[in-house]
Amino acid sequence: MPPQPLLKVCGMARADNLAAVVALRPDFLGFIFYPKSGRYMGRTLSPAALAQVPPAIRKVGVFVDAPVDEVLARVAEFGLNLVQLHGAESPATCAALRAVGVAVVKAFSVGETFDLARLTPYLGNVDYFLFDTQGRQPGGNGTAFDWGLLAGYNLPVPYFLAGGLDLTHAAALRNLRLPGLFALDLNSRFETAPGVKDTERLRQFFTELRT
């Protein structure tokens, strides 16, 4: 695990805002390919825009129950480094993507409780897990869950922590020592509108976590 969690900014949807967030040097940038999302980037960001992202920043495509062929087409078109599967995708779907060299993040929704046994079928079929707060939408609901539910995590797959992370959580997250914690996923709480990130709030969060 890294000494401090890596940082992912998810839900990028505008070229000018993308350039401003790239300047902050996150470790990952997330792009949502789910048309029902308010942060859907299909009409606003081109492959040429994503091509301007430096190689050191890994590009993550977020999909919800999309066919494997569609996911692979978007990986090739937009130069994605990882795919994040945020629906009810099976272990077999994850394995099919990994079999052709695509790194997979499988997301799980966490409510008041969470059964870690749900993850067992995915072992060996994913590169990372992502834990998000259960809500009306597959992601980006803006609320946090009880991180203590992950205190007993003992699996060999590192994970992204998502779900309403905010600038007010910065100090607690900097000192958070959960087993398996690999990266923090920032989205709706750092926006001025869906898909438009508040770069000043992000800068403050990055500074708090990285110093």
PDB file of C-alpha atoms in Angstrom:
ATOM      1  CA  MET A   1       0.000   0.000   0.000  1.00  0.00           C
ATOM      2  CA  PRO A   2       1.197   3.571  -0.629  1.00  0.00           C
ATOM      3  CA  PRO A   3       2.202   5.564   2.497  1.00  0.00           C
ATOM      4  CA  GLN A   4      -0.784   7.833   1.859  1.00  0.00           C
ATOM      5  CA  PRO A   5      -3.821   6.866  -0.219  1.00  0.00           C
ATOM      6  CA  LEU A   6      -3.643   7.804  -3.882  1.00  0.00           C
ATOM      7  CA  LEU A   7      -6.194  10.327  -5.152  1.00  0.00           C
ATOM      8  CA  LYS A   8      -8.838   9.863  -7.833  1.00  0.00           C
ATOM      9  CA  VAL A   9     -11.140  12.607  -9.105  1.00  0.00           C
ATOM     10  CA  CYS A  10     -14.189  11.059 -10.728  1.00  0.00           C
ATOM     11  CA  GLY A  11     -16.941  12.418 -12.943  1.00  0.00           C
ATOM     12  CA  MET A  12     -14.973  14.718 -15.240  1.00  0.00           C
ATOM     13  CA  ALA A  13     -17.233  16.076 -17.983  1.00  0.00           C
ATOM     14  CA  ARG A  14     -15.859  19.360 -19.391  1.00  0.00           C
ATOM     15  CA  ALA A  15     -12.642  20.015 -21.287  1.00  0.00           C
ATOM     16  CA  ASP A  16     -11.777  23.322 -19.553  1.00  0.00           C
ATOM     17  CA  ASN A  17     -12.410  21.834 -16.120  1.00  0.00           C
ATOM     18  CA  LEU A  18     -10.444  18.732 -17.061  1.00  0.00           C
ATOM     19  CA  ALA A  19      -7.360  20.817 -17.828  1.00  0.00           C
ATOM     20  CA  ALA A  20      -7.645  22.612 -14.470  1.00  0.00           C
ATOM     21  CA  VAL A  21      -7.928  19.349 -12.532  1.00  0.00           C
ATOM     22  CA  VAL A  22      -5.055  17.772 -14.480  1.00  0.00           C
ATOM     23  CA  ALA A  23      -2.877  20.653 -13.245  1.00  0.00           C
ATOM     24  CA  LEU A  24      -3.428  19.394  -9.669  1.00  0.00           C
ATOM     25  CA  ARG A  25      -1.842  16.036 -10.639  1.00  0.00           C
ATOM     26  CA  PRO A  26      -4.316  13.517  -9.281  1.00  0.00           C
ATOM     27  CA  ASP A  27      -3.254   9.892  -9.547  1.00  0.00           C
ATOM     28  CA  PHE A  28      -6.458   8.869 -11.360  1.00  0.00           C
ATOM     29  CA  LEU A  29      -9.199  10.635 -13.302  1.00  0.00           C
ATOM     30  CA  GLY A  30     -12.625   9.056 -13.724  1.00  0.00           C
ATOM     31  CA  PHE A  31     -14.864   9.455 -16.769  1.00  0.00           C
ATOM     32  CA  ILE A  32     -18.453   8.226 -16.621  1.00  0.00           C
ATOM     33  CA  PHE A  33     -19.751   6.335 -19.653  1.00  0.00           C
ATOM     34  CA  TYR A  34     -23.205   5.735 -18.149  1.00  0.00           C
ATOM     35  CA  PRO A  35     -25.745   7.799 -20.126  1.00  0.00           C
ATOM     36  CA  LYS A  36     -28.187   8.083 -17.201  1.00  0.00           C
ATOM     37  CA  SER A  37     -25.615   9.849 -15.035  1.00  0.00           C
ATOM     38  CA  GLY A  38     -25.609  13.628 -14.661  1.00  0.00           C
ATOM     39  CA  ARG A  39     -21.845  13.365 -15.137  1.00  0.00           C
ATOM     40  CA  TYR A  40     -22.042  11.441 -18.407  1.00  0.00           C
ATOM     41  CA  MET A  41     -19.133  12.626 -20.554  1.00  0.00           C
ATOM     42  CA  GLY A  42     -20.198  11.146 -23.887  1.00  0.00           C
ATOM     43  CA  ARG A  43     -21.483  14.440 -25.268  1.00  0.00           C
ATOM     44  CA  THR A  44     -18.877  16.756 -23.774  1.00  0.00           C
ATOM     45  CA  LEU A  45     -15.418  15.146 -23.863  1.00  0.00           C
ATOM     46  CA  SER A  46     -13.728  13.801 -26.968  1.00  0.00           C
ATOM     47  CA  PRO A  47     -10.961  11.224 -27.299  1.00  0.00           C
ATOM     48  CA  ALA A  48      -8.663  14.131 -28.235  1.00  0.00           C
ATOM     49  CA  ALA A  49      -9.416  15.828 -24.906  1.00  0.00           C
ATOM     50  CA  LEU A  50      -8.527  12.700 -22.949  1.00  0.00           C
ATOM     51  CA  ALA A  51      -5.377  12.270 -25.023  1.00  0.00           C
ATOM     52  CA  GLN A  52      -4.068  15.473 -23.414  1.00  0.00           C
ATOM     53  CA  VAL A  53      -4.027  13.852 -19.964  1.00  0.00           C
ATOM     54  CA  PRO A  54      -0.394  13.092 -19.012  1.00  0.00           C
ATOM     55  CA  PRO A  55       0.485   9.378 -18.911  1.00  0.00           C
ATOM     56  CA  ALA A  56       1.280   9.585 -15.198  1.00  0.00           C
ATOM     57  CA  ILE A  57      -2.433  10.204 -14.510  1.00  0.00           C
ATOM     58  CA  ARG A  58      -4.362   6.996 -15.078  1.00  0.00           C
ATOM     59  CA  LYS A  59      -7.702   7.301 -16.854  1.00  0.00           C
ATOM     60  CA  VAL A  60     -10.596   5.270 -15.470  1.00  0.00           C
ATOM     61  CA  GLY A  61     -13.755   4.625 -17.475  1.00  0.00           C
ATOM     62  CA  VAL A  62     -16.852   4.108 -15.319  1.00  0.00           C
ATOM     63  CA  PHE A  63     -19.514   1.732 -16.706  1.00  0.00           C
ATOM     64  CA  VAL A  64     -22.785   0.340 -15.380  1.00  0.00           C
ATOM     65  CA  ASP A  65     -23.759  -3.082 -16.728  1.00  0.00           C
ATOM     66  CA  ALA A  66     -22.401  -2.309 -20.191  1.00  0.00           C
ATOM     67  CA  PRO A  67     -21.655  -5.179 -22.610  1.00  0.00           C
ATOM     68  CA  VAL A  68     -18.018  -6.271 -22.683  1.00  0.00           C
ATOM     69  CA  ASP A  69     -17.686  -5.309 -26.359  1.00  0.00           C
ATOM     70  CA  GLU A  70     -18.875  -1.783 -25.606  1.00  0.00           C
ATOM     71  CA  VAL A  71     -16.437  -1.415 -22.711  1.00  0.00           C
ATOM     72  CA  LEU A  72     -13.555  -2.598 -24.881  1.00  0.00           C
ATOM     73  CA  ALA A  73     -14.526  -0.190 -27.648  1.00  0.00           C
ATOM     74  CA  ARG A  74     -14.446   2.765 -25.247  1.00  0.00           C
ATOM     75  CA  VAL A  75     -11.116   1.593 -23.779  1.00  0.00           C
ATOM     76  CA  ALA A  76      -9.595   1.684 -27.258  1.00  0.00           C
ATOM     77  CA  GLU A  77     -11.303   4.916 -28.340  1.00  0.00           C
ATOM     78  CA  PHE A  78     -10.435   6.962 -25.239  1.00  0.00           C
ATOM     79  CA  GLY A  79      -7.162   5.337 -24.191  1.00  0.00           C
ATOM     80  CA  LEU A  80      -8.453   4.190 -20.810  1.00  0.00           C
ATOM     81  CA  ASN A  81      -6.049   2.591 -18.347  1.00  0.00           C
ATOM     82  CA  LEU A  82      -8.671   0.963 -16.120  1.00  0.00           C
ATOM     83  CA  VAL A  83     -12.383   0.297 -16.158  1.00  0.00           C
ATOM     84  CA  GLN A  84     -14.611   0.713 -13.113  1.00  0.00           C
ATOM     85  CA  LEU A  85     -17.671  -1.527 -13.147  1.00  0.00           C
ATOM     86  CA  HIS A  86     -20.359   0.088 -11.029  1.00  0.00           C
ATOM     87  CA  GLY A  87     -23.345  -2.183 -11.661  1.00  0.00           C
ATOM     88  CA  ALA A  88     -24.128  -5.853 -11.080  1.00  0.00           C
ATOM     89  CA  GLU A  89     -21.312  -7.152 -13.284  1.00  0.00           C
ATOM     90  CA  SER A  90     -20.425 -10.785 -12.652  1.00  0.00           C
ATOM     91  CA  PRO A  91     -17.001 -12.247 -11.872  1.00  0.00           C
ATOM     92  CA  ALA A  92     -17.089 -13.730 -15.383  1.00  0.00           C
ATOM     93  CA  THR A  93     -17.499 -10.275 -16.929  1.00  0.00           C
ATOM     94  CA  CYS A  94     -14.555  -8.975 -14.904  1.00  0.00           C
ATOM     95  CA  ALA A  95     -12.483 -11.993 -15.933  1.00  0.00           C
ATOM     96  CA  ALA A  96     -13.328 -11.486 -19.614  1.00  0.00           C
ATOM     97  CA  LEU A  97     -12.001  -7.924 -19.483  1.00  0.00           C
ATOM     98  CA  ARG A  98      -8.855  -8.864 -17.608  1.00  0.00           C
ATOM     99  CA  ALA A  99      -8.210 -11.702 -20.069  1.00  0.00           C
ATOM    100  CA  VAL A 100      -7.589  -9.118 -22.800  1.00  0.00           C
ATOM    101  CA  GLY A 101      -5.376  -6.921 -20.631  1.00  0.00           C
ATOM    102  CA  VAL A 102      -7.891  -4.455 -19.173  1.00  0.00           C
ATOM    103  CA  ALA A 103      -7.406  -3.598 -15.495  1.00  0.00           C
ATOM    104  CA  VAL A 104     -10.693  -3.840 -13.584  1.00  0.00           C
ATOM    105  CA  VAL A 105     -12.063  -1.974 -10.569  1.00  0.00           C
ATOM    106  CA  LYS A 106     -15.280  -3.583  -9.283  1.00  0.00           C
ATOM    107  CA  ALA A 107     -17.513  -1.308  -7.228  1.00  0.00           C
ATOM    108  CA  PHE A 108     -19.754  -2.411  -4.362  1.00  0.00           C
ATOM    109  CA  SER A 109     -22.404  -0.410  -2.531  1.00  0.00           C
ATOM    110  CA  VAL A 110     -22.145  -0.289   1.260  1.00  0.00           C
ATOM    111  CA  GLY A 111     -25.167   0.293   3.488  1.00  0.00           C
ATOM    112  CA  GLU A 112     -25.498   0.139   7.261  1.00  0.00           C
ATOM    113  CA  THR A 113     -23.787  -3.257   7.102  1.00  0.00           C
ATOM    114  CA  PHE A 114     -21.570  -4.974   4.560  1.00  0.00           C
ATOM    115  CA  ASP A 115     -20.889  -8.680   4.083  1.00  0.00           C
ATOM    116  CA  LEU A 116     -17.286  -9.093   2.942  1.00  0.00           C
ATOM    117  CA  ALA A 117     -18.176 -12.581   1.704  1.00  0.00           C
ATOM    118  CA  ARG A 118     -19.812 -10.881  -1.310  1.00  0.00           C
ATOM    119  CA  LEU A 119     -16.304 -10.160  -2.568  1.00  0.00           C
ATOM    120  CA  THR A 120     -14.988 -13.736  -2.548  1.00  0.00           C
ATOM    121  CA  PRO A 121     -16.228 -14.729  -6.056  1.00  0.00           C
ATOM    122  CA  TYR A 122     -14.330 -11.774  -7.518  1.00  0.00           C
ATOM    123  CA  LEU A 123     -10.939 -12.733  -6.122  1.00  0.00           C
ATOM    124  CA  GLY A 124      -8.556 -13.349  -9.010  1.00  0.00           C
ATOM    125  CA  ASN A 125     -10.921 -11.596 -11.429  1.00  0.00           C
ATOM    126  CA  VAL A 126     -10.341  -7.946 -10.478  1.00  0.00           C
ATOM    127  CA  ASP A 127      -7.402  -5.658  -9.804  1.00  0.00           C
ATOM    128  CA  TYR A 128      -9.148  -3.420  -7.278  1.00  0.00           C
ATOM    129  CA  PHE A 129     -12.411  -3.082  -5.421  1.00  0.00           C
ATOM    130  CA  LEU A 130     -14.217   0.208  -4.832  1.00  0.00           C
ATOM    131  CA  PHE A 131     -16.578   0.771  -1.915  1.00  0.00           C
ATOM    132  CA  ASP A 132     -19.262   3.428  -2.344  1.00  0.00           C
ATOM    133  CA  THR A 133     -22.312   4.428  -0.325  1.00  0.00           C
ATOM    134  CA  GLN A 134     -25.554   2.687  -1.173  1.00  0.00           C
ATOM    135  CA  GLY A 135     -28.049   5.167  -2.658  1.00  0.00           C
ATOM    136  CA  ARG A 136     -30.542   5.933  -5.411  1.00  0.00           C
ATOM    137  CA  GLN A 137     -27.851   6.174  -8.085  1.00  0.00           C
ATOM    138  CA  PRO A 138     -25.039   3.682  -8.824  1.00  0.00           C
ATOM    139  CA  GLY A 139     -22.590   6.340  -7.552  1.00  0.00           C
ATOM    140  CA  GLY A 140     -22.194  10.044  -6.814  1.00  0.00           C
ATOM    141  CA  ASN A 141     -24.885  10.135  -4.138  1.00  0.00           C
ATOM    142  CA  GLY A 142     -22.855  12.481  -1.941  1.00  0.00           C
ATOM    143  CA  THR A 143     -23.105  10.616   1.358  1.00  0.00           C
ATOM    144  CA  ALA A 144     -20.480   8.732   3.349  1.00  0.00           C
ATOM    145  CA  PHE A 145     -20.793   5.309   4.936  1.00  0.00           C
ATOM    146  CA  ASP A 146     -19.261   4.037   8.156  1.00  0.00           C
ATOM    147  CA  TRP A 147     -15.634   3.380   7.215  1.00  0.00           C
ATOM    148  CA  GLY A 148     -15.330   1.166  10.276  1.00  0.00           C
ATOM    149  CA  LEU A 149     -17.202  -1.512   8.327  1.00  0.00           C
ATOM    150  CA  LEU A 150     -13.928  -2.097   6.465  1.00  0.00           C
ATOM    151  CA  ALA A 151     -11.793  -2.511   9.590  1.00  0.00           C
ATOM    152  CA  GLY A 152     -11.971  -6.289   9.233  1.00  0.00           C
ATOM    153  CA  TYR A 153     -10.992  -6.339   5.560  1.00  0.00           C
ATOM    154  CA  ASN A 154      -8.442  -9.115   5.046  1.00  0.00           C
ATOM    155  CA  LEU A 155      -8.453  -9.783   1.294  1.00  0.00           C
ATOM    156  CA  PRO A 156      -5.419  -9.398  -1.014  1.00  0.00           C
ATOM    157  CA  VAL A 157      -7.178  -6.926  -3.347  1.00  0.00           C
ATOM    158  CA  PRO A 158      -6.507  -3.211  -2.666  1.00  0.00           C
ATOM    159  CA  TYR A 159      -9.487  -0.871  -2.822  1.00  0.00           C
ATOM    160  CA  PHE A 160     -10.690   2.655  -3.535  1.00  0.00           C
ATOM    161  CA  LEU A 161     -12.765   4.349  -0.825  1.00  0.00           C
ATOM    162  CA  ALA A 162     -15.638   6.455  -2.199  1.00  0.00           C
ATOM    163  CA  GLY A 163     -18.943   7.848  -0.992  1.00  0.00           C
ATOM    164  CA  GLY A 164     -19.404  11.520  -0.135  1.00  0.00           C
ATOM    165  CA  LEU A 165     -15.765  12.239   0.696  1.00  0.00           C
ATOM    166  CA  ASP A 166     -15.445  15.961   1.418  1.00  0.00           C
ATOM    167  CA  LEU A 167     -12.856  18.569   2.362  1.00  0.00           C
ATOM    168  CA  THR A 168     -14.129  18.313   5.938  1.00  0.00           C
ATOM    169  CA  HIS A 169     -12.965  14.673   5.974  1.00  0.00           C
ATOM    170  CA  ALA A 170      -9.396  15.531   4.966  1.00  0.00           C
ATOM    171  CA  ALA A 171      -7.773  15.317   8.404  1.00  0.00           C
ATOM    172  CA  ALA A 172      -9.536  12.063   9.280  1.00  0.00           C
ATOM    173  CA  LEU A 173      -8.681  10.511   5.920  1.00  0.00           C
ATOM    174  CA  ARG A 174      -5.047  11.518   6.203  1.00  0.00           C
ATOM    175  CA  ASN A 175      -4.808   9.507   9.411  1.00  0.00           C
ATOM    176  CA  LEU A 176      -7.055   6.649   8.310  1.00  0.00           C
ATOM    177  CA  ARG A 177      -5.290   3.300   8.461  1.00  0.00           C
ATOM    178  CA  LEU A 178      -7.700   0.774   7.058  1.00  0.00           C
ATOM    179  CA  PRO A 179      -6.352  -2.570   5.791  1.00  0.00           C
ATOM    180  CA  GLY A 180      -6.294  -2.631   1.994  1.00  0.00           C
ATOM    181  CA  LEU A 181      -6.963   1.093   1.497  1.00  0.00           C
ATOM    182  CA  PHE A 182      -5.300   2.106  -1.761  1.00  0.00           C
ATOM    183  CA  ALA A 183      -6.954   5.297  -3.006  1.00  0.00           C
ATOM    184  CA  LEU A 184      -9.632   7.891  -2.258  1.00  0.00           C
ATOM    185  CA  ASP A 185     -12.326   8.631  -4.825  1.00  0.00           C
ATOM    186  CA  LEU A 186     -13.530  12.257  -4.899  1.00  0.00           C
ATOM    187  CA  ASN A 187     -16.663  13.272  -6.756  1.00  0.00           C
ATOM    188  CA  SER A 188     -19.882  15.088  -5.891  1.00  0.00           C
ATOM    189  CA  ARG A 189     -18.688  16.916  -2.773  1.00  0.00           C
ATOM    190  CA  PHE A 190     -16.054  18.715  -4.845  1.00  0.00           C
ATOM    191  CA  GLU A 191     -18.413  20.100  -7.490  1.00  0.00           C
ATOM    192  CA  THR A 192     -20.009  23.408  -8.353  1.00  0.00           C
ATOM    193  CA  ALA A 193     -22.402  21.518 -10.681  1.00  0.00           C
ATOM    194  CA  PRO A 194     -22.625  17.867 -11.777  1.00  0.00           C
ATOM    195  CA  GLY A 195     -19.408  17.093 -13.640  1.00  0.00           C
ATOM    196  CA  VAL A 196     -17.778  20.470 -12.852  1.00  0.00           C
ATOM    197  CA  LYS A 197     -15.116  20.214 -10.158  1.00  0.00           C
ATOM    198  CA  ASP A 198     -14.232  22.950  -7.675  1.00  0.00           C
ATOM    199  CA  THR A 199     -10.485  23.056  -8.242  1.00  0.00           C
ATOM    200  CA  GLU A 200      -9.780  25.229  -5.198  1.00  0.00           C
ATOM    201  CA  ARG A 201     -11.454  22.757  -2.843  1.00  0.00           C
ATOM    202  CA  LEU A 202      -9.614  19.923  -4.563  1.00  0.00           C
ATOM    203  CA  ARG A 203      -6.306  21.789  -4.205  1.00  0.00           C
ATOM    204  CA  GLN A 204      -6.905  22.205  -0.475  1.00  0.00           C
ATOM    205  CA  PHE A 205      -7.743  18.518  -0.096  1.00  0.00           C
ATOM    206  CA  PHE A 206      -4.685  17.429  -2.079  1.00  0.00           C
ATOM    207  CA  THR A 207      -2.449  19.664   0.020  1.00  0.00           C
ATOM    208  CA  GLU A 208      -3.890  18.245   3.254  1.00  0.00           C
ATOM    209  CA  LEU A 209      -3.407  14.640   2.140  1.00  0.00           C
ATOM    210  CA  ARG A 210       0.018  15.029   0.560  1.00  0.00           C
ATOM    211  CA  THR A 211       1.866  17.129   3.151  1.00  0.00           C
TER     212      THR A 211
END
